[in-house]
Coordinates of N, CA and C in Angstrom, one line a residue:
Chain A
D14 N 7.1 -20.5 33.1 CA 5.7 -20.1 33.2 C 4.9 -20.9 32.3
T15 N 3.9 -21.6 32.8 CA 3.1 -22.5 32.0 C 1.8 -21.9 31.6
G16 N 1.5 -20.6 31.8 CA 0.3 -20.0 31.5 C 0.2 -19.7 30.0
V17 N -0.9 -19.0 29.7 CA -1.1 -18.5 28.3 C -0.2 -17.3 28.1
S18 N 0.5 -17.3 27.0 CA 1.5 -16.3 26.7 C 1.1 -15.5 25.5
Q19 N 1.2 -14.2 25.5 CA 0.8 -13.4 24.4 C 2.0 -12.4 24.0
D20 N 2.2 -12.2 22.8 CA 3.3 -11.4 22.3 C 2.9 -10.6 21.1
P21 N 3.2 -9.3 21.0 CA 3.8 -8.4 22.0 C 2.8 -8.0 23.1
R22 N 3.2 -7.4 24.2 CA 2.3 -6.9 25.2 C 1.7 -5.6 24.7
H23 N 2.5 -4.8 24.0 CA 2.0 -3.5 23.5 C 2.4 -3.4 22.1
K24 N 1.5 -2.7 21.3 CA 1.9 -2.4 19.9 C 1.3 -1.1 19.5
I25 N 2.1 -0.2 19.0 CA 1.6 1.1 18.5 C 1.9 1.0 17.0
T26 N 0.9 1.3 16.2 CA 1.0 1.3 14.8 C 0.3 2.4 14.1
K27 N 0.7 2.7 12.9 CA 0.1 3.8 12.2 C -1.1 3.2 11.4
R28 N -2.1 4.0 11.3 CA -3.3 3.6 10.6 C -2.9 3.2 9.2
G29 N -3.5 2.0 8.8 CA -3.3 1.5 7.5 C -2.2 0.4 7.5
Q30 N -1.4 0.3 8.6 CA -0.4 -0.8 8.6 C -1.1 -2.1 9.1
N31 N -0.4 -3.2 8.8 CA -0.8 -4.5 9.2 C -0.1 -4.9 10.5
V32 N -0.8 -5.6 11.4 CA -0.2 -6.0 12.7 C -0.5 -7.5 12.9
T33 N 0.4 -8.2 13.6 CA 0.1 -9.6 13.9 C 0.5 -9.9 15.3
F34 N -0.4 -10.6 16.0 CA -0.2 -10.9 17.4 C -0.1 -12.4 17.5
R35 N 0.6 -12.9 18.5 CA 0.8 -14.3 18.7 C 0.3 -14.7 20.1
C36 N -0.3 -15.9 20.2 CA -0.7 -16.5 21.4 C -0.2 -17.9 21.6
D37 N 0.5 -18.2 22.7 CA 0.9 -19.6 23.0 C 0.1 -20.1 24.1
P38 N -0.6 -21.2 23.9 CA -1.6 -21.7 24.9 C -0.9 -22.5 26.0
I39 N -1.7 -22.8 27.0 CA -1.2 -23.8 28.0 C -1.1 -25.1 27.2
S40 N -0.1 -25.9 27.4 CA 0.3 -26.9 26.5 C -0.7 -27.9 26.2
E41 N -1.5 -28.4 27.1 CA -2.4 -29.5 26.9 C -3.8 -28.9 26.4
H42 N -4.0 -27.6 26.3 CA -5.3 -27.0 26.0 C -5.5 -27.1 24.5
N43 N -6.6 -27.7 24.1 CA -6.9 -27.8 22.7 C -7.9 -26.7 22.1
R44 N -8.5 -26.0 23.0 CA -9.3 -24.9 22.6 C -8.6 -23.6 22.8
L45 N -8.8 -22.7 21.8 CA -8.1 -21.4 21.9 C -9.1 -20.3 21.4
Y46 N -9.2 -19.2 22.1 CA -10.1 -18.2 21.8 C -9.4 -16.8 21.7
W47 N -9.9 -16.0 20.8 CA -9.5 -14.6 20.8 C -10.7 -13.7 21.2
Y48 N -10.4 -12.7 22.1 CA -11.4 -11.7 22.5 C -10.8 -10.4 22.3
R49 N -11.7 -9.4 22.2 CA -11.3 -8.0 22.1 C -11.9 -7.2 23.2
Q50 N -11.2 -6.4 23.9 CA -11.7 -5.6 25.0 C -11.4 -4.1 24.8
T51 N -12.4 -3.3 24.8 CA -12.2 -1.9 24.7 C -12.4 -1.3 26.1
L52 N -12.0 -0.1 26.3 CA -11.9 0.6 27.6 C -13.3 0.6 28.2
G53 N -13.4 0.1 29.5 CA -14.7 0.2 30.2 C -15.7 -0.9 29.9
Q54 N -15.2 -1.9 29.0 CA -16.1 -3.0 28.6 C -15.5 -4.3 29.0
G55 N -16.4 -5.3 29.0 CA -15.9 -6.7 29.2 C -15.4 -7.2 27.9
P56 N -14.6 -8.3 27.9 CA -14.1 -8.8 26.7 C -15.2 -9.3 25.8
E57 N -15.0 -9.2 24.4 CA -16.0 -9.6 23.5 C -15.4 -10.7 22.6
F58 N -16.1 -11.7 22.4 CA -15.6 -12.9 21.6 C -15.3 -12.5 20.1
L59 N -14.2 -13.0 19.6 CA -13.9 -12.8 18.2 C -13.9 -14.1 17.4
T60 N -13.1 -15.1 17.9 CA -13.0 -16.3 17.2 C -12.5 -17.4 18.1
Y61 N -12.7 -18.7 17.6 CA -12.4 -19.8 18.5 C -11.9 -21.0 17.6
F62 N -10.8 -21.6 18.1 CA -10.3 -22.8 17.5 C -10.4 -24.0 18.4
Q63 N -10.6 -25.1 17.8 CA -10.5 -26.4 18.4 C -9.4 -27.2 17.7
N64 N -8.3 -27.4 18.4 CA -7.1 -27.8 17.7 C -6.8 -26.8 16.6
E65 N -6.6 -27.3 15.3 CA -6.3 -26.3 14.3 C -7.5 -25.8 13.5
A66 N -8.7 -26.3 13.8 CA -9.9 -25.9 13.1 C -10.5 -24.7 13.7
Q67 N -10.7 -23.7 12.9 CA -11.4 -22.5 13.3 C -12.9 -22.7 13.3
L68 N -13.6 -22.9 14.4 CA -15.0 -23.3 14.4 C -16.0 -22.2 14.5
E69 N -15.6 -21.1 14.9 CA -16.6 -20.0 15.1 C -15.9 -18.7 14.9
K70 N -16.6 -17.7 14.2 CA -16.1 -16.4 14.1 C -17.3 -15.4 14.4
S71 N -17.0 -14.4 15.2 CA -18.0 -13.4 15.5 C -18.2 -12.4 14.3
R72 N -19.3 -11.8 14.3 CA -19.6 -10.7 13.3 C -18.6 -9.6 13.6
L73 N -18.0 -9.5 14.8 CA -17.1 -8.4 15.0 C -15.8 -8.6 14.2
L74 N -15.6 -9.8 13.7 CA -14.4 -10.1 13.0 C -14.6 -9.8 11.5
S75 N -14.2 -8.5 11.2 CA -14.3 -8.1 9.8 C -13.4 -8.8 8.9
D76 N -13.5 -8.6 7.6 CA -12.6 -9.3 6.7 C -11.2 -8.8 6.8
R77 N -10.9 -7.7 7.5 CA -9.5 -7.3 7.7 C -8.8 -8.1 8.8
F78 N -9.6 -8.9 9.5 CA -9.0 -9.7 10.6 C -8.9 -11.2 10.1
S79 N -7.8 -11.8 10.4 CA -7.7 -13.2 10.2 C -6.9 -13.9 11.3
A80 N -7.3 -15.1 11.6 CA -6.7 -15.8 12.7 C -6.3 -17.2 12.2
E81 N -5.2 -17.7 12.7 CA -4.7 -19.0 12.3 C -4.2 -19.8 13.5
R82 N -4.3 -21.1 13.4 CA -3.7 -22.0 14.4 C -3.2 -23.2 13.7
P83 N -2.1 -23.0 12.9 CA -1.7 -24.0 11.9 C -1.4 -25.4 12.4
K84 N -0.9 -25.6 13.6 CA -0.5 -26.9 14.1 C -1.3 -27.2 15.3
G85 N -2.3 -26.5 15.6 CA -3.1 -26.7 16.8 C -2.4 -26.3 18.1
S86 N -1.3 -25.6 18.0 CA -0.6 -25.1 19.2 C -0.8 -23.6 19.3
F87 N 0.3 -22.8 18.9 CA 0.1 -21.4 18.9 C -0.8 -20.9 17.9
S88 N -1.3 -19.6 18.1 CA -2.2 -19.0 17.2 C -1.7 -17.6 16.9
T89 N -2.1 -17.1 15.7 CA -1.8 -15.7 15.3 C -3.1 -15.0 15.0
L90 N -3.2 -13.7 15.3 CA -4.3 -12.9 14.9 C -3.7 -11.7 14.1
E91 N -4.1 -11.6 12.8 CA -3.6 -10.5 12.0 C -4.7 -9.5 11.7
I92 N -4.3 -8.3 11.8 CA -5.3 -7.2 11.4 C -4.6 -6.4 10.2
Q93 N -5.3 -6.4 9.1 CA -4.8 -5.7 7.9 C -5.4 -4.3 7.9
R94 N -4.6 -3.4 7.3 CA -5.1 -2.0 7.1 C -5.8 -1.5 8.4
T95 N -5.0 -1.4 9.5 CA -5.6 -1.1 10.8 C -6.3 0.3 10.7
E96 N -7.3 0.4 11.5 CA -8.1 1.6 11.7 C -8.0 2.0 13.1
Q97 N -8.3 3.3 13.4 CA -8.3 3.8 14.8 C -9.2 3.0 15.7
G98 N -10.3 2.6 15.1 CA -11.3 1.8 15.9 C -10.8 0.4 16.3
D99 N -9.7 0.0 15.7 CA -9.1 -1.3 16.1 C -8.4 -1.2 17.4
S100 N -8.1 0.0 17.9 CA -7.4 0.2 19.2 C -8.2 -0.5 20.3
A101 N -7.5 -1.4 21.0 CA -8.2 -2.2 22.0 C -7.1 -3.2 22.6
M102 N -7.6 -3.9 23.6 CA -6.8 -5.0 24.2 C -7.2 -6.3 23.5
Y103 N -6.3 -7.0 23.0 CA -6.6 -8.3 22.3 C -6.2 -9.4 23.3
L104 N -7.1 -10.2 23.7 CA -6.9 -11.2 24.7 C -7.0 -12.6 24.1
C105 N -6.2 -13.5 24.5 CA -6.2 -14.9 24.1 C -6.6 -15.7 25.3
A106 N -7.4 -16.7 25.1 CA -7.7 -17.6 26.3 C -7.7 -19.0 25.7
T107 N -7.4 -20.0 26.6 CA -7.4 -21.4 26.2 C -8.1 -22.3 27.2
S108 N -8.6 -23.4 26.8 CA -9.2 -24.3 27.7 C -9.1 -25.7 27.1
L109 N -9.5 -26.7 28.0 CA -9.6 -28.1 27.6 C -10.9 -28.4 27.0
M110 N -11.0 -29.2 26.0 CA -12.3 -29.6 25.4 C -13.0 -30.6 26.4
G111 N -14.3 -30.4 26.5 CA -15.1 -31.3 27.3 C -15.0 -31.1 28.8
G112 N -16.0 -31.6 29.5 CA -16.0 -31.5 31.0 C -16.1 -30.0 31.4
N113 N -15.5 -29.7 32.5 CA -15.5 -28.3 33.0 C -14.6 -27.4 32.1
T114 N -15.2 -26.4 31.6 CA -14.6 -25.6 30.5 C -14.1 -24.3 31.0
E115 N -13.2 -24.3 32.0 CA -12.6 -23.1 32.5 C -11.6 -22.6 31.5
A116 N -11.8 -21.3 31.2 CA -10.9 -20.6 30.2 C -9.9 -19.8 31.0
F117 N -8.6 -19.9 30.6 CA -7.5 -19.1 31.2 C -7.0 -18.1 30.2
F118 N -6.8 -16.9 30.6 CA -6.4 -15.8 29.7 C -5.0 -15.5 29.8
G119 N -4.4 -15.0 28.7 CA -3.1 -14.4 28.7 C -3.2 -13.0 29.2
Q120 N -2.0 -12.3 29.1 CA -1.9 -11.0 29.6 C -2.4 -9.9 28.6
G121 N -2.7 -10.4 27.4 CA -3.2 -9.5 26.4 C -2.2 -8.7 25.6
T122 N -2.6 -8.2 24.4 CA -1.8 -7.3 23.6 C -2.6 -6.0 23.5
R123 N -2.0 -4.9 23.9 CA -2.7 -3.6 23.9 C -2.3 -3.0 22.5
L124 N -3.2 -2.8 21.6 CA -3.0 -2.2 20.3 C -3.5 -0.8 20.4
T125 N -2.6 0.1 19.9 CA -2.9 1.5 19.7 C -2.7 1.9 18.3
V126 N -3.7 2.3 17.6 CA -3.6 2.8 16.2 C -3.6 4.3 16.2
V127 N -2.5 4.9 15.6 CA -2.4 6.3 15.6 C -2.6 6.9 14.2
Chain B
G6 N -21.8 -6.8 20.7 CA -22.3 -8.1 21.1 C -23.0 -8.0 22.5
Q7 N -23.6 -9.1 22.8 CA -24.3 -9.2 24.1 C -23.4 -9.1 25.3
Q8 N -23.7 -8.4 26.3 CA -23.0 -8.4 27.5 C -24.0 -8.6 28.7
L9 N -23.5 -9.3 29.7 CA -24.4 -9.5 30.9 C -24.4 -8.2 31.7
N10 N -25.4 -8.0 32.5 CA -25.6 -6.9 33.4 C -25.0 -7.1 34.7
Q11 N -24.0 -6.3 35.1 CA -23.4 -6.5 36.4 C -23.7 -5.3 37.3
S12 N -23.9 -5.5 38.5 CA -24.2 -4.4 39.4 C -23.5 -4.7 40.8
P13 N -23.0 -3.6 41.5 CA -23.0 -2.3 41.0 C -21.9 -2.1 39.9
Q14 N -21.9 -0.9 39.2 CA -20.9 -0.6 38.3 C -19.5 -0.4 39.0
S15 N -19.6 0.3 40.1 CA -18.4 0.5 40.9 C -18.7 0.6 42.4
M16 N -17.7 0.3 43.2 CA -17.9 0.3 44.6 C -16.7 0.9 45.3
F17 N -16.9 1.7 46.3 CA -15.8 2.2 47.1 C -16.1 1.7 48.5
I18 N -15.2 0.9 49.0 CA -15.4 0.4 50.4 C -14.1 0.5 51.2
Q19 N -14.3 0.4 52.5 CA -13.1 0.4 53.4 C -12.6 -1.0 53.6
E20 N -11.3 -1.0 53.8 CA -10.6 -2.3 54.1 C -11.3 -3.0 55.3
G21 N -11.5 -4.2 55.1 CA -12.2 -5.0 56.1 C -13.7 -5.2 55.9
E22 N -14.3 -4.4 55.0 CA -15.7 -4.6 54.7 C -15.9 -5.8 53.8
D23 N -17.2 -6.3 53.8 CA -17.6 -7.3 52.9 C -18.2 -6.7 51.7
V24 N -18.1 -7.4 50.5 CA -18.5 -6.9 49.3 C -19.5 -7.9 48.6
S25 N -20.5 -7.4 48.0 CA -21.4 -8.3 47.2 C -21.6 -7.6 45.8
M26 N -21.6 -8.4 44.8 CA -21.9 -8.0 43.4 C -22.6 -9.1 42.7
N27 N -23.4 -8.7 41.7 CA -24.2 -9.7 41.0 C -24.2 -9.5 39.5
C28 N -24.6 -10.5 38.9 CA -24.6 -10.6 37.4 C -25.9 -11.2 37.0
T29 N -26.6 -10.5 36.0 CA -27.9 -11.1 35.5 C -27.9 -11.2 34.0
S30 N -28.7 -12.1 33.5 CA -28.8 -12.3 32.1 C -30.2 -12.6 31.7
S31 N -30.6 -12.3 30.5 CA -31.9 -12.7 30.0 C -31.8 -14.2 29.5
S32 N -30.6 -14.7 29.3 CA -30.5 -16.1 28.8 C -30.0 -17.0 29.9
I33 N -30.2 -18.3 29.7 CA -29.8 -19.3 30.6 C -28.3 -19.7 30.3
F34 N -27.5 -19.8 31.3 CA -26.1 -20.3 31.2 C -25.9 -21.6 31.9
N35 N -25.1 -22.5 31.4 CA -24.7 -23.7 32.1 C -23.5 -23.6 33.0
T36 N -22.7 -22.6 32.8 CA -21.5 -22.4 33.5 C -21.4 -20.9 33.8
W37 N -21.0 -20.6 35.0 CA -20.7 -19.2 35.4 C -19.3 -19.1 35.9
L38 N -18.5 -18.1 35.4 CA -17.2 -17.9 35.8 C -17.0 -16.5 36.3
W39 N -16.2 -16.3 37.3 CA -15.9 -15.0 37.8 C -14.4 -14.7 37.6
Y40 N -14.1 -13.6 37.1 CA -12.7 -13.2 36.8 C -12.4 -11.8 37.5
K41 N -11.1 -11.6 37.8 CA -10.6 -10.3 38.3 C -9.6 -9.8 37.3
Q42 N -9.7 -8.5 36.9 CA -8.7 -8.0 36.0 C -8.1 -6.7 36.6
D43 N -6.8 -6.7 36.6 CA -6.0 -5.5 37.0 C -5.7 -4.7 35.7
P44 N -5.4 -3.4 35.9 CA -5.2 -2.6 34.7 C -4.0 -3.1 33.8
G45 N -4.3 -3.2 32.6 CA -3.2 -3.6 31.6 C -2.9 -5.1 31.6
E46 N -3.7 -5.9 32.3 CA -3.5 -7.3 32.4 C -4.7 -8.0 31.9
G47 N -4.5 -9.3 31.7 CA -5.7 -10.2 31.3 C -6.5 -10.6 32.5
P48 N -7.7 -11.0 32.3 CA -8.6 -11.5 33.4 C -8.0 -12.7 34.0
V49 N -8.1 -12.8 35.3 CA -7.6 -14.0 36.1 C -8.8 -14.7 36.7
L50 N -8.9 -16.0 36.4 CA -10.1 -16.8 36.9 C -10.0 -16.9 38.4
L51 N -11.2 -16.6 39.0 CA -11.3 -16.7 40.5 C -12.1 -17.9 40.9
I52 N -13.3 -18.0 40.3 CA -14.2 -19.1 40.7 C -15.0 -19.6 39.5
A53 N -15.3 -20.9 39.4 CA -16.1 -21.5 38.4 C -17.3 -22.2 39.0
L54 N -18.4 -22.0 38.4 CA -19.7 -22.6 38.9 C -20.3 -23.4 37.8
Y55 N -20.7 -24.7 38.1 CA -21.2 -25.6 37.0 C -22.6 -26.1 37.2
K56 N -23.2 -25.8 38.4 CA -24.5 -26.4 38.6 C -25.4 -25.3 39.3
A57 N -26.7 -25.3 38.8 CA -27.6 -24.3 39.4 C -27.8 -24.6 40.9
G58 N -27.7 -23.4 41.6 CA -27.8 -23.5 43.1 C -26.4 -23.7 43.8
E59 N -25.4 -24.0 43.0 CA -24.1 -24.3 43.6 C -23.5 -23.1 44.3
L60 N -22.9 -23.3 45.4 CA -22.2 -22.3 46.2 C -20.8 -22.7 46.3
T61 N -19.8 -21.9 45.9 CA -18.4 -22.3 45.9 C -17.6 -21.2 46.5
S62 N -16.6 -21.6 47.3 CA -15.7 -20.7 47.9 C -14.3 -20.9 47.5
N63 N -13.6 -19.8 47.5 CA -12.1 -19.8 47.2 C -11.5 -18.7 48.1
G64 N -11.1 -19.2 49.3 CA -10.5 -18.3 50.3 C -11.6 -17.3 50.8
R65 N -11.4 -16.0 50.6 CA -12.4 -15.0 51.1 C -13.5 -14.8 50.0
L66 N -13.4 -15.5 48.9 CA -14.4 -15.3 47.9 C -15.5 -16.4 47.9
T67 N -16.7 -16.1 47.8 CA -17.8 -17.0 47.7 C -18.7 -16.6 46.5
A68 N -19.0 -17.6 45.7 CA -19.9 -17.3 44.5 C -21.0 -18.3 44.5
Q69 N -22.1 -17.9 43.9 CA -23.3 -18.8 43.8 C -23.8 -18.7 42.4
F70 N -24.3 -19.9 41.9 CA -24.9 -20.0 40.6 C -26.4 -20.0 40.9
G71 N -27.1 -19.0 40.4 CA -28.5 -18.8 40.7 C -29.4 -20.0 40.2
I72 N -30.4 -20.2 41.0 CA -31.3 -21.3 40.7 C -32.0 -21.2 39.3
T73 N -32.2 -20.0 38.9 CA -32.9 -19.8 37.5 C -31.9 -20.0 36.4
R74 N -30.6 -20.1 36.7 CA -29.5 -20.2 35.8 C -29.3 -18.9 35.0
K75 N -29.9 -17.8 35.4 CA -29.8 -16.5 34.7 C -29.1 -15.5 35.6
D76 N -28.5 -15.9 36.7 CA -27.8 -15.0 37.5 C -26.7 -15.7 38.4
S77 N -25.8 -14.8 38.9 CA -24.8 -15.3 39.7 C -24.3 -14.2 40.7
F78 N -23.8 -14.6 41.8 CA -23.4 -13.6 42.8 C -22.0 -13.9 43.3
L79 N -21.2 -12.8 43.6 CA -19.9 -13.0 44.1 C -19.8 -12.1 45.4
N80 N -19.3 -12.8 46.4 CA -19.1 -12.1 47.7 C -17.6 -12.1 48.0
I81 N -17.1 -11.0 48.5 CA -15.8 -11.0 49.0 C -15.8 -10.6 50.5
S82 N -15.3 -11.3 51.4 CA -15.3 -11.0 52.8 C -14.0 -10.4 53.2
A83 N -14.1 -9.5 54.2 CA -12.9 -8.8 54.8 C -12.0 -8.3 53.8
S84 N -12.4 -7.4 53.0 CA -11.7 -6.9 51.8 C -10.3 -6.3 52.2
I85 N -9.3 -6.5 51.4 CA -8.0 -6.0 51.6 C -7.6 -5.1 50.3
P86 N -6.6 -4.3 50.5 CA -6.2 -3.4 49.3 C -6.0 -4.1 48.0
S87 N -5.4 -5.3 48.0 CA -5.1 -6.0 46.8 C -6.4 -6.6 46.1
D88 N -7.6 -6.4 46.7 CA -8.8 -6.8 46.1 C -9.2 -5.7 45.0
V89 N -8.5 -4.6 45.0 CA -8.8 -3.6 44.0 C -8.7 -4.1 42.6
G90 N -9.7 -3.8 41.8 CA -9.6 -4.2 40.4 C -11.0 -4.2 39.8
I91 N -11.1 -4.8 38.6 CA -12.4 -4.9 38.0 C -12.8 -6.4 38.0
Y92 N -14.0 -6.7 38.5 CA -14.5 -8.1 38.5 C -15.5 -8.3 37.4
F93 N -15.3 -9.3 36.7 CA -16.2 -9.7 35.6 C -16.8 -11.0 35.8
C94 N -18.1 -11.1 35.5 CA -18.8 -12.4 35.4 C -18.7 -12.8 34.0
A95 N -18.8 -14.1 33.7 CA -18.9 -14.6 32.4 C -19.7 -15.9 32.4
G96 N -20.6 -16.0 31.4 CA -21.4 -17.2 31.2 C -21.1 -18.0 30.0
L97 N -21.4 -19.3 30.1 CA -21.1 -20.2 29.0 C -22.4 -21.1 28.9
T98 N -22.9 -21.2 27.6 CA -24.0 -22.1 27.4 C -23.4 -23.5 27.0
G99 N -24.3 -24.4 27.0 CA -23.9 -25.8 26.7 C -23.6 -25.9 25.2
T100 N -24.2 -25.1 24.4 CA -24.0 -25.3 22.9 C -23.0 -24.4 22.3
A101 N -22.5 -23.4 23.1 CA -21.5 -22.5 22.6 C -20.2 -22.6 23.4
S102 N -19.1 -22.3 22.7 CA -17.9 -22.4 23.4 C -17.4 -21.1 23.9
K103 N -18.0 -20.0 23.5 CA -17.5 -18.7 23.8 C -18.1 -18.2 25.1
L104 N -17.3 -17.4 25.8 CA -17.8 -16.8 27.0 C -18.5 -15.5 26.7
T105 N -19.6 -15.2 27.4 CA -20.3 -13.9 27.3 C -20.0 -13.2 28.6
F106 N -19.4 -12.0 28.5 CA -18.9 -11.3 29.7 C -19.9 -10.3 30.2
G107 N -19.8 -10.0 31.5 CA -20.6 -8.9 32.1 C -19.8 -7.6 31.8
T108 N -20.5 -6.5 32.2 CA -20.0 -5.2 32.0 C -18.9 -4.8 33.1
G109 N -18.8 -5.6 34.1 CA -17.7 -5.4 35.1 C -18.2 -4.5 36.3
T110 N -17.6 -4.9 37.4 CA -17.8 -4.1 38.7 C -16.4 -3.6 39.1
R111 N -16.2 -2.3 39.2 CA -14.9 -1.8 39.6 C -14.9 -1.6 41.1
L112 N -13.9 -2.2 41.8 CA -13.8 -2.2 43.2 C -12.6 -1.4 43.7
Q113 N -12.9 -0.4 44.5 CA -11.9 0.4 45.1 C -11.9 0.1 46.6
V114 N -10.8 -0.1 47.2 CA -10.7 -0.3 48.7 C -9.8 0.7 49.3
T115 N -10.4 1.4 50.3 CA -9.6 2.5 51.0 C -9.2 2.0 52.3
L116 N -8.1 2.5 52.8 CA -7.5 2.1 54.1 C -8.3 2.7 55.2

């Protein structure tokens, strides 16, 4: 499978715990995005990498959230001290830089904070 | 954050019927994308539009990039049960790399 891959698919955690999600992009895609989707809403942008550089962060991304893409390939999204309001689907998308910028999404990680 | 307005919010149609949905924005976009999302899955790209006025087809799906660059339309012809899902529009500006998504149109197809 050469699509965007996310792990885990589901995560249940207790409030206050830290969680980390991983995204593996389509191999030649140098842009990587994280989105958050709550029930009944469209995905909302969190942050964006071009290669290993984090170029933009949304105001939705509180200081408990951190994302990395150390070698410009896979990315991780960590949430520290999780809160119930963090419960959502976390989606990763990747695209090629320049030209037509079609973004392809992974299957997402469903986070439930109890 | 900002979300684009999609209408209708939901539709119940019979198999074989045609479907139309639209997406409007107060801002101009340079690219419009249409995605379909099944429950518990990520959005799947259906159609991409890059030029104002462009009309693009993908099988039974046809989408148009509005002339004002503030809207887009998606039509599905001869609907089938596997068309069930939530359809999202998404816009991209030339200066931003992030997609702004619509609020979604939920489609239900009855036999």
